[in-house]
CSV table of C-alpha atoms and ligand atoms in Angstrom, one decimal:
chain,number,residue,atom,x,y,z
A,1,MET,CA,25.5,24.2,-6.3
A,2,PHE,CA,25.8,27.4,-8.6
A,3,VAL,CA,26.9,30.4,-7.3
A,4,ALA,CA,28.7,33.8,-7.7
A,5,THR,CA,32.0,33.9,-8.6
A,6,LYS,CA,32.3,37.3,-6.8
A,7,THR,CA,31.0,35.3,-3.6
A,8,LEU,CA,33.8,32.7,-4.3
A,9,LEU,CA,36.1,35.3,-4.8
A,10,HIS,CA,35.9,37.5,-2.2
A,11,LYS,CA,36.0,34.8,0.7
A,12,ALA,CA,39.9,33.3,-0.7
A,13,GLN,CA,40.6,37.1,-0.6
A,14,GLN,CA,39.3,37.1,2.7
A,15,HIS,CA,41.1,34.2,4.2
A,16,HIS,CA,44.1,34.4,2.0
A,17,TYR,CA,43.8,31.3,-0.4
A,18,ALA,CA,43.3,30.8,-4.3
A,19,VAL,CA,40.2,29.5,-5.8
A,20,PRO,CA,41.0,27.4,-8.8
A,21,HIS,CA,39.8,27.7,-12.3
A,22,PHE,CA,40.0,25.1,-14.8
A,23,ASN,CA,39.6,24.6,-18.4
A,24,VAL,CA,36.8,22.5,-19.1
A,25,ASN,CA,35.8,21.0,-22.6
A,26,ASN,CA,33.7,18.0,-22.1
A,27,MET,CA,31.9,15.7,-19.6
A,28,GLU,CA,34.9,13.6,-18.7
A,29,ILE,CA,36.8,16.8,-17.9
A,30,VAL,CA,33.8,18.2,-15.7
A,31,GLN,CA,33.7,15.2,-13.9
A,32,GLY,CA,37.3,14.7,-12.9
A,33,VAL,CA,37.1,18.1,-11.7
A,34,VAL,CA,34.6,17.9,-9.4
A,35,GLN,CA,35.0,14.7,-8.1
A,36,ALA,CA,38.5,16.4,-7.2
A,37,ALA,CA,36.2,19.0,-5.4
A,38,VAL,CA,33.7,17.1,-3.6
A,39,GLU,CA,37.0,15.0,-2.0
A,40,ALA,CA,38.7,18.1,-0.7
A,41,ARG,CA,35.6,20.1,-0.1
A,42,SER,CA,37.1,23.1,-2.1
A,43,PRO,CA,34.9,25.4,-4.3
A,44,ILE,CA,35.8,25.7,-7.5
A,45,ILE,CA,35.3,27.5,-11.3
A,46,LEU,CA,34.8,25.5,-14.4
A,47,ALA,CA,36.0,28.1,-17.1
A,48,THR,CA,35.0,27.3,-21.0
A,49,SER,CA,36.9,29.3,-23.8
A,50,GLN,CA,35.3,30.6,-26.8
A,51,GLY,CA,37.5,27.2,-28.4
A,52,ALA,CA,36.0,25.3,-25.8
A,53,ILE,CA,32.3,26.8,-26.7
A,54,GLU,CA,32.6,26.0,-30.8
A,55,TYR,CA,34.2,22.7,-29.7
A,56,ALA,CA,31.3,21.3,-27.3
A,57,GLY,CA,28.4,24.5,-27.9
A,58,MET,CA,27.8,26.6,-25.1
A,59,GLN,CA,24.1,25.4,-24.1
A,60,PHE,CA,26.1,21.4,-23.6
A,61,LEU,CA,28.5,23.0,-21.7
A,62,HIS,CA,26.5,25.0,-19.6
A,63,ALA,CA,24.1,21.4,-19.5
A,64,ILE,CA,27.0,19.5,-18.1
A,65,VAL,CA,28.5,22.2,-15.7
A,66,SER,CA,25.1,22.9,-14.0
A,67,THR,CA,24.0,19.0,-13.5
A,68,ALA,CA,27.6,19.1,-11.5
A,69,ALA,CA,26.6,22.0,-10.0
A,70,GLN,CA,23.3,20.2,-8.8
A,71,THR,CA,24.3,17.5,-7.7
A,72,SER,CA,27.9,18.1,-6.3
A,73,GLY,CA,27.1,19.4,-3.0
A,74,VAL,CA,30.3,21.7,-3.8
A,75,PRO,CA,30.3,25.2,-4.4
A,76,ILE,CA,30.1,25.7,-8.3
A,77,ALA,CA,30.4,28.8,-10.5
A,78,LEU,CA,30.8,28.6,-14.5
A,79,HIS,CA,32.8,31.3,-15.9
A,80,LEU,CA,33.6,32.4,-19.6
A,81,ASP,CA,37.6,32.1,-20.2
A,82,HIS,CA,39.1,35.1,-22.9
A,83,GLY,CA,35.6,36.3,-24.0
A,84,THR,CA,37.1,38.5,-26.9
A,85,ASP,CA,33.4,38.3,-29.3
A,86,LEU,CA,30.6,40.1,-27.8
A,87,ASP,CA,28.1,37.6,-29.0
A,88,ILE,CA,29.8,34.4,-27.1
A,89,ILE,CA,29.9,37.0,-24.1
A,90,LYS,CA,26.0,38.5,-24.2
A,91,HIS,CA,24.7,34.5,-24.8
A,92,ALA,CA,26.8,33.4,-22.2
A,93,ILE,CA,25.4,36.2,-19.7
A,94,ASP,CA,22.0,35.2,-21.1
A,95,ILE,CA,22.5,31.6,-20.5
A,96,GLY,CA,23.4,31.4,-16.9
A,97,TYR,CA,26.9,31.8,-17.0
A,98,SER,CA,28.3,33.1,-13.0
A,99,SER,CA,30.8,35.3,-14.6
A,100,VAL,CA,32.4,36.6,-18.4
A,101,MET,CA,35.9,37.4,-19.1
A,102,ILE,CA,36.5,40.3,-21.6
A,103,ASP,CA,40.0,40.3,-22.5
A,104,ALA,CA,40.4,42.7,-24.5
A,105,SER,CA,44.3,43.4,-23.6
A,106,HIS,CA,46.1,42.8,-27.4
A,107,PHE,CA,44.1,46.3,-27.8
A,108,ASP,CA,45.5,49.6,-26.5
A,109,PHE,CA,45.0,51.0,-23.1
A,110,GLU,CA,41.8,53.3,-24.1
A,111,LYS,CA,40.3,50.9,-26.6
A,112,ASN,CA,40.7,47.9,-23.7
A,113,VAL,CA,38.8,50.5,-21.5
A,114,ALA,CA,36.2,51.5,-24.0
A,115,LEU,CA,35.3,47.6,-24.2
A,116,THR,CA,35.8,46.5,-20.6
A,117,SER,CA,33.5,49.4,-19.9
A,118,LYS,CA,30.6,48.1,-22.4
A,119,VAL,CA,30.8,44.5,-21.2
A,120,VAL,CA,31.0,45.1,-17.3
A,121,LYS,CA,27.6,47.4,-18.3
A,122,LEU,CA,25.6,44.4,-20.0
A,123,ALA,CA,26.8,42.3,-17.3
A,124,HIS,CA,26.3,44.0,-14.5
A,125,ALA,CA,23.0,45.0,-15.6
A,126,LYS,CA,22.1,41.2,-15.6
A,127,GLY,CA,24.2,40.7,-11.6
A,128,ILE,CA,26.9,39.2,-13.7
A,129,THR,CA,30.6,39.7,-12.4
A,130,VAL,CA,33.4,40.7,-15.1
A,131,GLU,CA,36.8,39.6,-15.2
A,132,ALA,CA,39.4,41.8,-17.5
A,133,GLU,CA,42.9,42.1,-18.0
A,134,LEU,CA,45.4,44.7,-18.4
A,135,GLY,CA,49.1,43.7,-20.0
A,136,THR,CA,49.5,40.5,-22.0
A,137,ILE,CA,49.8,37.3,-20.8
A,138,GLY,CA,52.8,35.4,-22.8
A,139,GLY,CA,51.0,32.5,-24.9
A,140,VAL,CA,52.4,29.5,-26.6
A,141,GLU,CA,52.4,30.4,-30.9
A,142,ASP,CA,54.3,27.4,-31.9
A,143,ALA,CA,55.8,24.3,-30.7
A,144,VAL,CA,57.9,25.9,-28.9
A,145,SER,CA,57.7,28.8,-26.2
A,146,SER,CA,57.3,32.0,-28.1
A,147,ARG,CA,56.2,34.8,-25.4
A,148,HIS,CA,55.1,38.3,-25.5
A,149,ILE,CA,54.7,39.2,-22.1
A,150,LEU,CA,53.9,42.8,-21.7
A,151,TYR,CA,54.2,43.6,-17.7
A,152,THR,CA,50.8,44.9,-16.1
A,153,ASP,CA,51.7,48.5,-15.1
A,154,PRO,CA,50.7,48.8,-11.1
A,155,ALA,CA,49.4,52.7,-11.8
A,156,LYS,CA,47.5,51.8,-15.0
A,157,ALA,CA,46.0,49.1,-13.2
A,158,VAL,CA,44.1,51.4,-10.4
A,159,GLU,CA,43.3,53.9,-13.1
A,160,PHE,CA,41.5,50.4,-15.1
A,161,VAL,CA,40.3,49.0,-12.5
A,162,LYS,CA,38.3,52.9,-11.6
A,163,ARG,CA,37.9,53.6,-15.2
A,164,THR,CA,36.2,49.6,-16.4
A,165,LYS,CA,34.6,49.1,-12.8
A,166,CYS,CA,35.3,45.3,-13.5
A,167,ASP,CA,34.7,42.8,-10.6
A,168,PHE,CA,38.4,40.9,-10.9
A,169,LEU,CA,41.0,41.6,-12.7
A,170,ALA,CA,44.1,39.1,-14.7
A,171,VAL,CA,47.5,40.6,-14.7
A,172,ALA,CA,50.7,39.9,-16.6
A,173,ILE,CA,53.4,38.9,-14.0
A,174,GLY,CA,55.6,36.8,-16.2
A,175,THR,CA,53.5,33.6,-17.0
A,176,SER,CA,52.0,32.6,-20.0
A,177,HIS,CA,49.9,29.8,-21.5
A,178,GLY,CA,50.6,25.8,-22.8
A,179,ALA,CA,53.1,24.2,-21.8
A,180,TYR,CA,56.2,26.4,-23.3
A,181,LYS,CA,56.2,28.8,-20.5
A,182,PHE,CA,60.1,29.6,-19.2
A,183,LYS,CA,63.4,29.2,-21.3
A,184,GLY,CA,65.9,29.0,-18.3
A,185,THR,CA,65.0,30.1,-14.9
A,186,ALA,CA,60.9,30.1,-14.3
A,187,LYS,CA,60.6,34.0,-13.0
A,188,LEU,CA,57.7,35.8,-12.0
A,189,ARG,CA,57.5,39.7,-11.0
A,190,LEU,CA,55.8,39.4,-7.4
A,191,ASP,CA,57.5,42.7,-6.8
A,192,ILE,CA,54.5,43.8,-9.8
A,193,LEU,CA,52.3,42.0,-8.4
A,194,GLY,CA,52.6,43.2,-4.8
A,195,LYS,CA,52.8,47.0,-6.5
A,196,ILE,CA,49.1,46.3,-7.7
A,197,LYS,CA,47.9,44.5,-4.8
A,198,LYS,CA,48.4,47.5,-2.8
A,199,HIS,CA,46.4,49.8,-4.6
A,200,VAL,CA,43.9,47.7,-6.0
A,201,SER,CA,41.2,46.2,-4.5
A,202,ILE,CA,39.3,43.7,-6.1
A,203,PRO,CA,40.3,40.4,-6.3
A,204,LEU,CA,43.2,39.6,-8.9
A,205,VAL,CA,43.6,36.5,-10.9
A,206,LEU,CA,46.6,34.9,-12.6
A,207,HIS,CA,46.7,33.0,-15.8
A,208,GLY,CA,48.9,30.6,-17.1
A,209,ALA,CA,49.4,28.9,-14.2
A,210,SER,CA,49.8,25.4,-14.4
A,211,GLY,CA,52.8,23.5,-13.3
A,212,VAL,CA,53.9,21.0,-16.0
A,213,PRO,CA,54.7,18.4,-13.2
A,214,PRO,CA,57.9,16.3,-14.2
A,215,SER,CA,55.4,13.3,-13.9
A,216,LEU,CA,52.9,13.7,-15.9
A,217,VAL,CA,55.6,14.5,-18.6
A,218,THR,CA,57.0,11.3,-17.9
A,219,MET,CA,53.8,9.9,-18.1
A,220,ALA,CA,53.0,11.1,-21.5
A,221,GLU,CA,56.6,10.8,-23.3
A,222,LYS,CA,56.7,7.0,-21.9
A,223,TYR,CA,53.3,6.1,-24.4
A,224,GLY,CA,54.6,8.6,-27.2
A,225,ALA,CA,54.1,11.9,-26.5
A,226,LYS,CA,56.6,14.8,-27.2
A,227,LEU,CA,56.8,17.4,-25.1
A,228,LYS,CA,60.7,18.6,-25.1
A,229,GLY,CA,61.4,21.5,-24.0
A,230,VAL,CA,58.6,22.3,-21.5
A,231,GLU,CA,58.2,24.0,-18.2
A,232,GLY,CA,56.0,25.1,-15.8
A,233,VAL,CA,55.2,27.7,-13.0
A,234,PRO,CA,56.7,26.1,-10.3
A,235,ASP,CA,54.8,25.3,-6.9
A,236,ILE,CA,56.4,27.4,-5.1
A,237,GLN,CA,56.1,30.1,-6.7
A,238,ILE,CA,52.4,30.3,-7.1
A,239,LYS,CA,52.3,29.7,-3.3
A,240,ALA,CA,54.3,32.8,-3.7
A,241,ALA,CA,51.7,34.8,-5.8
A,242,ILE,CA,48.5,33.5,-3.6
A,243,LYS,CA,50.2,34.9,-0.5
A,244,THR,CA,51.3,38.1,-2.4
A,245,GLY,CA,47.3,38.8,-3.5
A,246,ILE,CA,46.4,36.4,-6.2
A,247,CYS,CA,42.9,34.5,-5.2
A,248,LYS,CA,42.1,32.9,-8.6
A,249,VAL,CA,44.7,30.6,-10.7
A,250,ASN,CA,43.8,29.2,-13.9
A,251,THR,CA,44.8,25.8,-15.4
A,252,ASP,CA,44.4,24.4,-18.1
A,253,THR,CA,47.7,22.6,-19.6
A,254,ASP,CA,47.7,20.4,-16.9
A,255,LEU,CA,44.6,18.9,-17.0
A,256,ARG,CA,45.4,18.7,-21.1
A,257,ILE,CA,48.5,16.8,-20.5
A,258,ALA,CA,46.9,14.8,-17.5
A,259,PHE,CA,44.5,13.5,-20.1
A,260,ASP,CA,46.3,12.9,-23.0
A,261,ALA,CA,49.2,10.8,-20.4
A,262,ALA,CA,46.3,8.6,-19.7
A,263,VAL,CA,44.1,7.8,-22.8
A,264,ARG,CA,48.0,7.1,-24.8
A,265,LYS,CA,48.9,4.7,-22.0
A,266,VAL,CA,45.9,3.0,-23.3
A,267,ILE,CA,46.3,3.0,-26.7
A,268,LYS,CA,49.5,1.8,-25.9
A,269,GLU,CA,48.9,-1.0,-23.7
A,270,GLN,CA,45.7,-2.2,-24.6
A,271,PRO,CA,45.8,-2.1,-28.7
A,272,GLN,CA,43.2,-4.5,-28.9
A,273,ASP,CA,40.6,-2.5,-26.7
A,274,PHE,CA,38.8,0.4,-28.7
A,275,ASP,CA,35.9,1.1,-26.3
A,276,PRO,CA,36.1,4.6,-25.1
A,277,ARG,CA,35.2,4.4,-21.8
A,278,HIS,CA,38.3,2.0,-21.3
A,279,MET,CA,40.0,5.4,-22.2
A,280,LEU,CA,38.6,8.1,-20.9
A,281,GLY,CA,37.4,6.6,-17.3
A,282,PRO,CA,41.4,6.5,-16.8
A,283,ALA,CA,41.2,10.5,-18.3
A,284,ARG,CA,38.7,11.2,-15.9
A,285,GLU,CA,40.8,9.3,-13.2
A,286,LEU,CA,44.0,11.4,-13.7
A,287,ILE,CA,42.2,15.0,-14.6
A,288,LYS,CA,41.1,14.4,-11.1
A,289,ASP,CA,44.5,14.0,-9.3
A,290,VAL,CA,46.0,16.5,-10.7
A,291,ALA,CA,42.8,19.0,-9.6
A,292,ARG,CA,43.1,17.4,-6.3
A,293,LYS,CA,46.6,18.2,-6.1
A,294,ARG,CA,46.3,22.4,-7.3
A,295,MET,CA,43.2,22.5,-4.9
A,296,LYS,CA,46.2,21.9,-1.7
A,297,LEU,CA,48.2,23.9,-3.6
A,298,PHE,CA,46.1,26.7,-3.8
A,299,GLY,CA,45.0,26.3,-0.1
A,300,SER,CA,41.2,26.2,-1.3
A,301,GLU,CA,40.4,23.0,0.2
A,302,ASN,CA,38.0,22.4,3.3
A,303,ARG,CA,36.7,25.7,2.4
A,304,CYS,CA,33.1,24.7,1.7
B,401,LIG,O1,43.5,30.4,-21.5
B,401,LIG,C1,43.2,29.5,-22.9
B,401,LIG,C2,42.9,27.8,-22.2
B,401,LIG,O2,44.3,27.6,-22.6
B,401,LIG,C3,41.7,28.1,-23.3
B,401,LIG,O3,43.0,27.6,-24.7
B,401,LIG,O4,41.2,28.4,-26.2
B,401,LIG,O5,42.4,26.5,-27.1
B,401,LIG,O6,40.2,26.8,-25.1
B,401,LIG,P1,41.4,27.0,-25.7
B,402,LIG,P1,47.8,27.3,-18.6
B,402,LIG,O1,47.9,27.0,-19.9
B,402,LIG,O2,49.4,27.8,-17.7
B,402,LIG,O3,47.2,26.2,-18.1
B,402,LIG,O4,46.4,28.0,-18.2
B,402,LIG,C1,45.5,28.5,-18.3
B,402,LIG,C2,44.5,29.7,-18.5
B,402,LIG,O5,45.4,30.9,-18.3
B,402,LIG,C3,43.5,29.6,-18.9
B,402,LIG,O6,42.7,31.0,-18.5
B,403,LIG,ZN1,44.0,32.2,-19.6
């Protein structure tokens, strides 16, 4: 069933676990994640980035996710991830997304406040909630880790939430998007998170949270992937972040590596087989396995 993102996150906040946010781009990823949620009895947020929308089409993604929501029996929210384009944000609100993210974190504070406030007004008028971002979560800019992280300032976070009236806040505490998150020791700034949590009452979101599990990396590399130097957020730090106040955790990279590893395996081991279902079926299974492990880690199992 389709549910409001706010309902999922407020319940998670109250009971000290995190709702898994998974990025989805196609039917097999949606099915793998949803099958895991059904087995685990976990609520989930399925998210489409603007890149996913460009790839698959918003209407297709909405249709796939709403079919999954109608047939699965677990609470599912559909979320626009890292919205930067106002037309796409408006379209998502109109088509029936549960929530949207406005990511104006690359602008200065005042412009971020202005753009976020604008989206909040548009979305709230239609009963849709808004995630915003303050600080800068790093990202991959080339094959190697290239991070530019500007930690969220706790005092600014209080002012930002008060002025924009956003519903959920993505914080920058040392994570970055992609598979190359750390050079050396992985370290999240839980001290900063603790200060934000103390003064900000809305649900807090952790982006760039993939664990990049060594077993998946080994599998992908065995069948030809080149992933030297990849590093994710250790499980123990994800747990600590949830304990400190995070109640939505975003995962994309782990699903990508799983998909990649499974497809590579079939291509390498069965070179005579050209049936796409024989590649995408195992990819869906491995996605399910990865999603299931994330649910266990986040404490979202048996919450519905
Ligand atoms: O946060 C970013 C997600 O991993 C989406 O990535 O823009 O390549 O779809 P994408
Ligand atoms: P990862 O790249 O760590 O999976 O992060 C995904 C994300 O934050 C999507 O918004
Ligand atoms: Zn993100």
